[in-house]
Amino acid sequence: MKKTLVVANWKMNPTTLRVAKTIFSDTKKSLSKLNGVEVVICPPSVYLSELKRLSSGNKISFGAQNCFNQEKGPWTGEISPVMLMTSGAKFIILGHSENRRGGDNDEIVNQKIKLALKSGLDVILCVGEKERDEDGHYFRFLKKQILDDLEGIGKNYLKNILIAYEPLWAIGVGAEKVITDKQLQEVTIFIKKVLVDKYNVKDFKDVRILYGGSVSYKIIDDLAETDVDGFLVGRDSLSQEKFSKLLKVIGSK
Ligand code: PGA
């Protein structure tokens, strides 16, 4: 049975380890009776090793939210992918729009992806347009962003890469609109095709796409019927009630 991957992006929350442990154990409880769902929790990296220590079973794994583009050295305050992996991360989110806004251009994202893959992490690469135009220029933008970010990354790594489609207009409290299942299906197929063409793979099943941007139990029903392989959840992954409802709907598909 195909499992749906749900990535919980906690961002810079919660403010204490104690609350982080509570959210983690709530998530574990919500997942215990569900089949067909796997969760990747991406907490602030300082909580990784403590949470990893509390985990058991194979339904939850951990991810980091970003890393630096160097392996080691005199880089005050920075963290390398290997450090994140040895702290318990299996995945890493890279290219999130909040980090791109902070200066991560495609070249830097590409360097980070290469280093993260070399370090043994699976990469969740976030891509997405700022706005949608009627002429469909956003398709061109998306294709360029994906190809630039994956420049020089070989086919052998394709199994370690997930693309998270996160249109900026649908993310966070300031989201302008909610994505429709039709829009999501169209972009999912488009991104899969970009990857299938780049890597010359035979099957759409070999490329995995996630969707992120205001994902909640209220809109998940239709979105889960599309060809996406999972979801990246921000705000609602921090609320026990909302996240367990969301996982339940996904688990019932
Ligand atoms: P959101 O965040 O679910 O709160 O919109 C998603 C994201 O930014 O990854």
GROMACS .gro file of N, CA and C in nm, residues 142-253:
model
  336
  142LEU      N    1   0.858   2.791  -1.256
  142LEU     CA    2   0.875   2.668  -1.176
  142LEU      C    3   0.979   2.575  -1.236
  143LYS      N    4   0.969   2.559  -1.368
  143LYS     CA    5   1.063   2.469  -1.436
  143LYS      C    6   1.206   2.518  -1.417
  144LYS      N    7   1.226   2.649  -1.434
  144LYS     CA    8   1.361   2.705  -1.420
  144LYS      C    9   1.411   2.689  -1.277
  145GLN      N   10   1.322   2.715  -1.182
  145GLN     CA   11   1.363   2.704  -1.041
  145GLN      C   12   1.406   2.560  -1.010
  146ILE      N   13   1.328   2.464  -1.055
  146ILE     CA   14   1.361   2.324  -1.028
  146ILE      C   15   1.493   2.285  -1.095
  147LEU      N   16   1.506   2.321  -1.223
  147LEU     CA   17   1.626   2.282  -1.296
  147LEU      C   18   1.751   2.352  -1.242
  148ASP      N   19   1.738   2.478  -1.204
  148ASP     CA   20   1.853   2.550  -1.145
  148ASP      C   21   1.892   2.489  -1.010
  149ASP      N   22   1.792   2.459  -0.930
  149ASP     CA   23   1.821   2.405  -0.797
  149ASP      C   24   1.882   2.265  -0.804
  150LEU      N   25   1.845   2.191  -0.909
  150LEU     CA   26   1.895   2.053  -0.920
  150LEU      C   27   2.011   2.040  -1.020
  151GLU      N   28   2.064   2.152  -1.062
  151GLU     CA   29   2.176   2.154  -1.157
  151GLU      C   30   2.292   2.065  -1.107
  152GLY      N   31   2.336   1.974  -1.191
  152GLY     CA   32   2.453   1.891  -1.157
  152GLY      C   33   2.423   1.778  -1.058
  153ILE      N   34   2.297   1.754  -1.028
  153ILE     CA   35   2.264   1.646  -0.935
  153ILE      C   36   2.218   1.523  -1.015
  154GLY      N   37   2.289   1.415  -0.997
  154GLY     CA   38   2.270   1.296  -1.082
  154GLY      C   39   2.144   1.216  -1.050
  155LYS      N   40   2.109   1.132  -1.147
  155LYS     CA   41   1.989   1.048  -1.138
  155LYS      C   42   1.992   0.955  -1.017
  156ASN      N   43   2.114   0.916  -0.977
  156ASN     CA   44   2.126   0.824  -0.862
  156ASN      C   45   2.068   0.884  -0.734
  157TYR      N   46   2.054   1.018  -0.732
  157TYR     CA   47   2.000   1.085  -0.612
  157TYR      C   48   1.849   1.109  -0.620
  158LEU      N   49   1.788   1.078  -0.735
  158LEU     CA   50   1.646   1.110  -0.752
  158LEU      C   51   1.559   1.049  -0.641
  159LYS      N   52   1.595   0.929  -0.599
  159LYS     CA   53   1.517   0.861  -0.494
  159LYS      C   54   1.528   0.933  -0.359
  160ASN      N   55   1.626   1.022  -0.347
  160ASN     CA   56   1.648   1.094  -0.220
  160ASN      C   57   1.594   1.237  -0.225
  161ILE      N   58   1.519   1.267  -0.331
  161ILE     CA   59   1.470   1.405  -0.346
  161ILE      C   60   1.317   1.407  -0.357
  162LEU      N   61   1.256   1.494  -0.280
  162LEU     CA   62   1.112   1.519  -0.292
  162LEU      C   63   1.097   1.666  -0.327
  163ILE      N   64   1.006   1.695  -0.417
  163ILE     CA   65   0.980   1.836  -0.447
  163ILE      C   66   0.852   1.877  -0.374
  164ALA      N   67   0.861   1.982  -0.295
  164ALA     CA   68   0.742   2.034  -0.228
  164ALA      C   69   0.696   2.159  -0.302
  165TYR      N   70   0.583   2.148  -0.365
  165TYR     CA   71   0.527   2.265  -0.434
  165TYR      C   72   0.457   2.354  -0.332
  166GLU      N   73   0.514   2.473  -0.313
  166GLU     CA   74   0.460   2.565  -0.214
  166GLU      C   75   0.442   2.704  -0.276
  167PRO      N   76   0.328   2.725  -0.342
  167PRO     CA   77   0.307   2.858  -0.402
  167PRO      C   78   0.300   2.964  -0.293
  168LEU      N   79   0.373   3.072  -0.312
  168LEU     CA   80   0.383   3.172  -0.205
  168LEU      C   81   0.247   3.234  -0.171
  169TRP      N   82   0.159   3.239  -0.270
  169TRP     CA   83   0.027   3.300  -0.248
  169TRP      C   84  -0.064   3.213  -0.161
  170ALA      N   85  -0.021   3.093  -0.131
  170ALA     CA   86  -0.107   3.003  -0.051
  170ALA      C   87  -0.048   2.970   0.086
  171ILE      N   88   0.068   3.031   0.117
  171ILE     CA   89   0.138   2.995   0.242
  171ILE      C   90   0.109   3.092   0.356
  172GLY      N   91   0.097   3.037   0.474
  172GLY     CA   92   0.097   3.117   0.597
  172GLY      C   93  -0.031   3.195   0.624
  173VAL      N   94  -0.026   3.272   0.732
  173VAL     CA   95  -0.147   3.346   0.773
  173VAL      C   96  -0.190   3.450   0.669
  174GLY      N   97  -0.093   3.499   0.592
  174GLY     CA   98  -0.127   3.602   0.494
  174GLY      C   99  -0.167   3.543   0.359
  175ALA      N  100  -0.195   3.413   0.353
  175ALA     CA  101  -0.228   3.347   0.226
  175ALA      C  102  -0.343   3.420   0.154
  176GLU      N  103  -0.320   3.446   0.024
  176GLU     CA  104  -0.422   3.518  -0.051
  176GLU      C  105  -0.537   3.427  -0.092
  177LYS      N  106  -0.500   3.305  -0.128
  177LYS     CA  107  -0.602   3.213  -0.179
  177LYS      C  108  -0.575   3.071  -0.132
  178VAL      N  109  -0.676   2.987  -0.149
  178VAL     CA  110  -0.659   2.844  -0.119
  178VAL      C  111  -0.647   2.773  -0.253
  179ILE      N  112  -0.554   2.680  -0.261
  179ILE     CA  113  -0.536   2.607  -0.388
  179ILE      C  114  -0.654   2.512  -0.410
  180THR      N  115  -0.691   2.492  -0.536
  180THR     CA  116  -0.798   2.396  -0.565
  180THR      C  117  -0.735   2.262  -0.606
  181ASP      N  118  -0.813   2.157  -0.600
  181ASP     CA  119  -0.760   2.027  -0.638
  181ASP      C  120  -0.721   2.026  -0.786
  182LYS      N  121  -0.795   2.101  -0.867
  182LYS     CA  122  -0.765   2.105  -1.011
  182LYS      C  123  -0.629   2.173  -1.034
  183GLN      N  124  -0.607   2.286  -0.965
  183GLN     CA  125  -0.479   2.356  -0.979
  183GLN      C  126  -0.364   2.267  -0.932
  184LEU      N  127  -0.386   2.198  -0.822
  184LEU     CA  128  -0.281   2.114  -0.766
  184LEU      C  129  -0.248   1.997  -0.857
  185GLN      N  130  -0.352   1.935  -0.912
  185GLN     CA  131  -0.330   1.822  -1.001
  185GLN      C  132  -0.248   1.864  -1.123
  186GLU      N  133  -0.284   1.980  -1.177
  186GLU     CA  134  -0.216   2.030  -1.297
  186GLU      C  135  -0.067   2.053  -1.270
  187VAL      N  136  -0.036   2.119  -1.158
  187VAL     CA  137   0.104   2.149  -1.126
  187VAL      C  138   0.179   2.021  -1.090
  188THR      N  139   0.113   1.930  -1.021
  188THR     CA  140   0.178   1.803  -0.984
  188THR      C  141   0.226   1.729  -1.108
  189ILE      N  142   0.137   1.718  -1.205
  189ILE     CA  143   0.174   1.650  -1.330
  189ILE      C  144   0.286   1.725  -1.400
  190PHE      N  145   0.276   1.858  -1.398
  190PHE     CA  146   0.379   1.939  -1.463
  190PHE      C  147   0.516   1.915  -1.399
  191ILE      N  148   0.522   1.920  -1.266
  191ILE     CA  149   0.652   1.902  -1.198
  191ILE      C  150   0.704   1.759  -1.220
  192LYS      N  151   0.614   1.663  -1.214
  192LYS     CA  152   0.657   1.525  -1.238
  192LYS      C  153   0.719   1.514  -1.378
  193LYS      N  154   0.657   1.581  -1.473
  193LYS     CA  155   0.707   1.573  -1.611
  193LYS      C  156   0.845   1.640  -1.623
  194VAL      N  157   0.862   1.753  -1.553
  194VAL     CA  158   0.993   1.821  -1.556
  194VAL      C  159   1.102   1.725  -1.507
  195LEU      N  160   1.072   1.652  -1.401
  195LEU     CA  161   1.171   1.559  -1.344
  195LEU      C  162   1.191   1.435  -1.431
  196VAL      N  163   1.079   1.384  -1.482
  196VAL     CA  164   1.086   1.265  -1.568
  196VAL      C  165   1.173   1.298  -1.691
  197ASP      N  166   1.153   1.417  -1.747
  197ASP     CA  167   1.233   1.458  -1.864
  197ASP      C  168   1.379   1.480  -1.826
  198LYS      N  169   1.402   1.549  -1.715
  198LYS     CA  170   1.541   1.577  -1.675
  198LYS      C  171   1.618   1.448  -1.651
  199TYR      N  172   1.554   1.356  -1.581
  199TYR     CA  173   1.627   1.236  -1.540
  199TYR      C  174   1.602   1.115  -1.631
  200ASN      N  175   1.517   1.138  -1.731
  200ASN     CA  176   1.490   1.031  -1.825
  200ASN      C  177   1.443   0.903  -1.755
  201VAL      N  178   1.350   0.920  -1.663
  201VAL     CA  179   1.296   0.801  -1.595
  201VAL      C  180   1.170   0.754  -1.665
  202LYS      N  181   1.137   0.628  -1.645
  202LYS     CA  182   1.027   0.570  -1.722
  202LYS      C  183   0.891   0.604  -1.660
  203ASP      N  184   0.890   0.613  -1.528
  203ASP     CA  185   0.761   0.615  -1.462
  203ASP      C  186   0.742   0.739  -1.373
  204PHE      N  187   0.622   0.797  -1.377
  204PHE     CA  188   0.588   0.909  -1.289
  204PHE      C  189   0.600   0.870  -1.142
  205LYS      N  190   0.589   0.739  -1.116
  205LYS     CA  191   0.594   0.692  -0.976
  205LYS      C  192   0.733   0.714  -0.915
  206ASP      N  193   0.833   0.728  -1.001
  206ASP     CA  194   0.970   0.743  -0.950
  206ASP      C  195   0.999   0.884  -0.900
  207VAL      N  196   0.907   0.977  -0.923
  207VAL     CA  197   0.931   1.113  -0.872
  207VAL      C  198   0.820   1.149  -0.772
  208ARG      N  199   0.863   1.207  -0.661
  208ARG     CA  200   0.766   1.232  -0.554
  208ARG      C  201   0.745   1.382  -0.531
  209ILE      N  202   0.616   1.418  -0.526
  209ILE     CA  203   0.580   1.559  -0.511
  209ILE      C  204   0.493   1.577  -0.387
  210LEU      N  205   0.526   1.679  -0.310
  210LEU     CA  206   0.443   1.714  -0.195
  210LEU      C  207   0.376   1.849  -0.222
  211TYR      N  208   0.269   1.875  -0.150
  211TYR     CA  209   0.210   2.008  -0.159
  211TYR      C  210   0.212   2.074  -0.022
  212GLY      N  211   0.245   2.203  -0.018
  212GLY     CA  212   0.240   2.279   0.107
  212GLY      C  213   0.185   2.417   0.085
  213GLY      N  214   0.111   2.465   0.181
  213GLY     CA  215   0.051   2.599   0.176
  213GLY      C  216  -0.088   2.593   0.234
  214SER      N  217  -0.101   2.632   0.361
  214SER     CA  218  -0.231   2.633   0.430
  214SER      C  219  -0.302   2.498   0.427
  215VAL      N  220  -0.225   2.390   0.432
  215VAL     CA  221  -0.287   2.257   0.435
  215VAL      C  222  -0.359   2.240   0.569
  216SER      N  223  -0.487   2.202   0.561
  216SER     CA  224  -0.563   2.180   0.685
  216SER      C  225  -0.667   2.072   0.661
  217TYR      N  226  -0.723   2.021   0.769
  217TYR     CA  227  -0.823   1.915   0.755
  217TYR      C  228  -0.944   1.964   0.676
  218LYS      N  229  -0.961   2.097   0.671
  218LYS     CA  230  -1.078   2.151   0.601
  218LYS      C  231  -1.066   2.138   0.449
  219ILE      N  232  -0.943   2.142   0.398
  219ILE     CA  233  -0.930   2.137   0.251
  219ILE      C  234  -0.865   2.009   0.200
  220ILE      N  235  -0.830   1.920   0.294
  220ILE     CA  236  -0.746   1.806   0.254
  220ILE      C  237  -0.821   1.701   0.172
  221ASP      N  238  -0.951   1.693   0.194
  221ASP     CA  239  -1.030   1.589   0.127
  221ASP      C  240  -1.005   1.587  -0.024
  222ASP      N  241  -1.024   1.702  -0.087
  222ASP     CA  242  -1.007   1.709  -0.233
  222ASP      C  243  -0.861   1.699  -0.274
  223LEU      N  244  -0.774   1.765  -0.197
  223LEU     CA  245  -0.631   1.765  -0.236
  223LEU      C  246  -0.573   1.625  -0.231
  224ALA      N  247  -0.622   1.545  -0.136
  224ALA     CA  248  -0.569   1.409  -0.121
  224ALA      C  249  -0.612   1.317  -0.236
  225GLU      N  250  -0.707   1.362  -0.316
  225GLU     CA  251  -0.750   1.282  -0.432
  225GLU      C  252  -0.661   1.305  -0.554
  226THR      N  253  -0.570   1.400  -0.545
  226THR     CA  254  -0.483   1.429  -0.660
  226THR      C  255  -0.364   1.331  -0.662
  227ASP      N  256  -0.272   1.355  -0.755
  227ASP     CA  257  -0.156   1.265  -0.766
  227ASP      C  258  -0.038   1.305  -0.678
  228VAL      N  259  -0.057   1.400  -0.585
  228VAL     CA  260   0.055   1.434  -0.497
  228VAL      C  261   0.085   1.316  -0.404
  229ASP      N  262   0.210   1.309  -0.361
  229ASP     CA  263   0.253   1.196  -0.278
  229ASP      C  264   0.253   1.230  -0.130
  230GLY      N  265   0.219   1.355  -0.099
  230GLY     CA  266   0.216   1.392   0.042
  230GLY      C  267   0.201   1.542   0.059
  231PHE      N  268   0.212   1.586   0.184
  231PHE     CA  269   0.185   1.725   0.217
  231PHE      C  270   0.289   1.780   0.313
  232LEU      N  271   0.311   1.911   0.302
  232LEU     CA  272   0.399   1.978   0.396
  232LEU      C  273   0.311   2.075   0.474
  233VAL      N  274   0.306   2.054   0.603
  233VAL     CA  275   0.208   2.129   0.685
  233VAL      C  276   0.281   2.221   0.782
  234GLY      N  277   0.246   2.348   0.781
  234GLY     CA  278   0.306   2.444   0.874
  234GLY      C  279   0.220   2.456   0.999
  235ARG      N  280   0.145   2.568   1.006
  235ARG     CA  281   0.067   2.600   1.127
  235ARG      C  282  -0.008   2.482   1.188
  236ASP      N  283  -0.083   2.410   1.105
  236ASP     CA  284  -0.172   2.307   1.162
  236ASP      C  285  -0.098   2.186   1.217
  237SER      N  286   0.034   2.177   1.192
  237SER     CA  287   0.106   2.063   1.249
  237SER      C  288   0.138   2.086   1.397
  238LEU      N  289   0.114   2.208   1.444
  238LEU     CA  290   0.143   2.241   1.585
  238LEU      C  291   0.019   2.226   1.673
  239SER      N  292  -0.095   2.209   1.612
  239SER     CA  293  -0.219   2.196   1.691
  239SER      C  294  -0.262   2.050   1.695
  240GLN      N  295  -0.269   1.997   1.815
  240GLN     CA  296  -0.303   1.856   1.831
  240GLN      C  297  -0.435   1.823   1.762
  241GLU      N  298  -0.536   1.909   1.787
  241GLU     CA  299  -0.669   1.883   1.733
  241GLU      C  300  -0.669   1.887   1.580
  242LYS      N  301  -0.612   1.994   1.526
  242LYS     CA  302  -0.615   2.010   1.380
  242LYS      C  303  -0.528   1.905   1.309
  243PHE      N  304  -0.411   1.876   1.367
  243PHE     CA  305  -0.321   1.782   1.299
  243PHE      C  306  -0.378   1.641   1.304
  244SER      N  307  -0.438   1.604   1.417
  244SER     CA  308  -0.490   1.467   1.422
  244SER      C  309  -0.610   1.451   1.328
  245LYS      N  310  -0.691   1.556   1.313
  245LYS     CA  311  -0.802   1.549   1.217
  245LYS      C  312  -0.747   1.534   1.074
  246LEU      N  313  -0.642   1.610   1.047
  246LEU     CA  314  -0.581   1.606   0.914
  246LEU      C  315  -0.526   1.465   0.882
  247LEU      N  316  -0.453   1.410   0.980
  247LEU     CA  317  -0.393   1.278   0.958
  247LEU      C  318  -0.502   1.172   0.940
  248LYS      N  319  -0.609   1.189   1.013
  248LYS     CA  320  -0.720   1.093   1.004
  248LYS      C  321  -0.780   1.092   0.864
  249VAL      N  322  -0.804   1.211   0.809
  249VAL     CA  323  -0.860   1.217   0.673
  249VAL      C  324  -0.762   1.153   0.573
  250ILE      N  325  -0.635   1.187   0.586
  250ILE     CA  326  -0.536   1.130   0.493
  250ILE      C  327  -0.530   0.978   0.508
  251GLY      N  328  -0.533   0.933   0.634
  251GLY     CA  329  -0.526   0.789   0.661
  251GLY      C  330  -0.648   0.713   0.610
  252SER      N  331  -0.759   0.783   0.591
  252SER     CA  332  -0.881   0.715   0.546
  252SER      C  333  -0.887   0.701   0.395
  253LYS      N  334  -0.788   0.758   0.325
  253LYS     CA  335  -0.792   0.755   0.177
  253LYS      C  336  -0.747   0.621   0.121
   0.00000   0.00000   0.00000
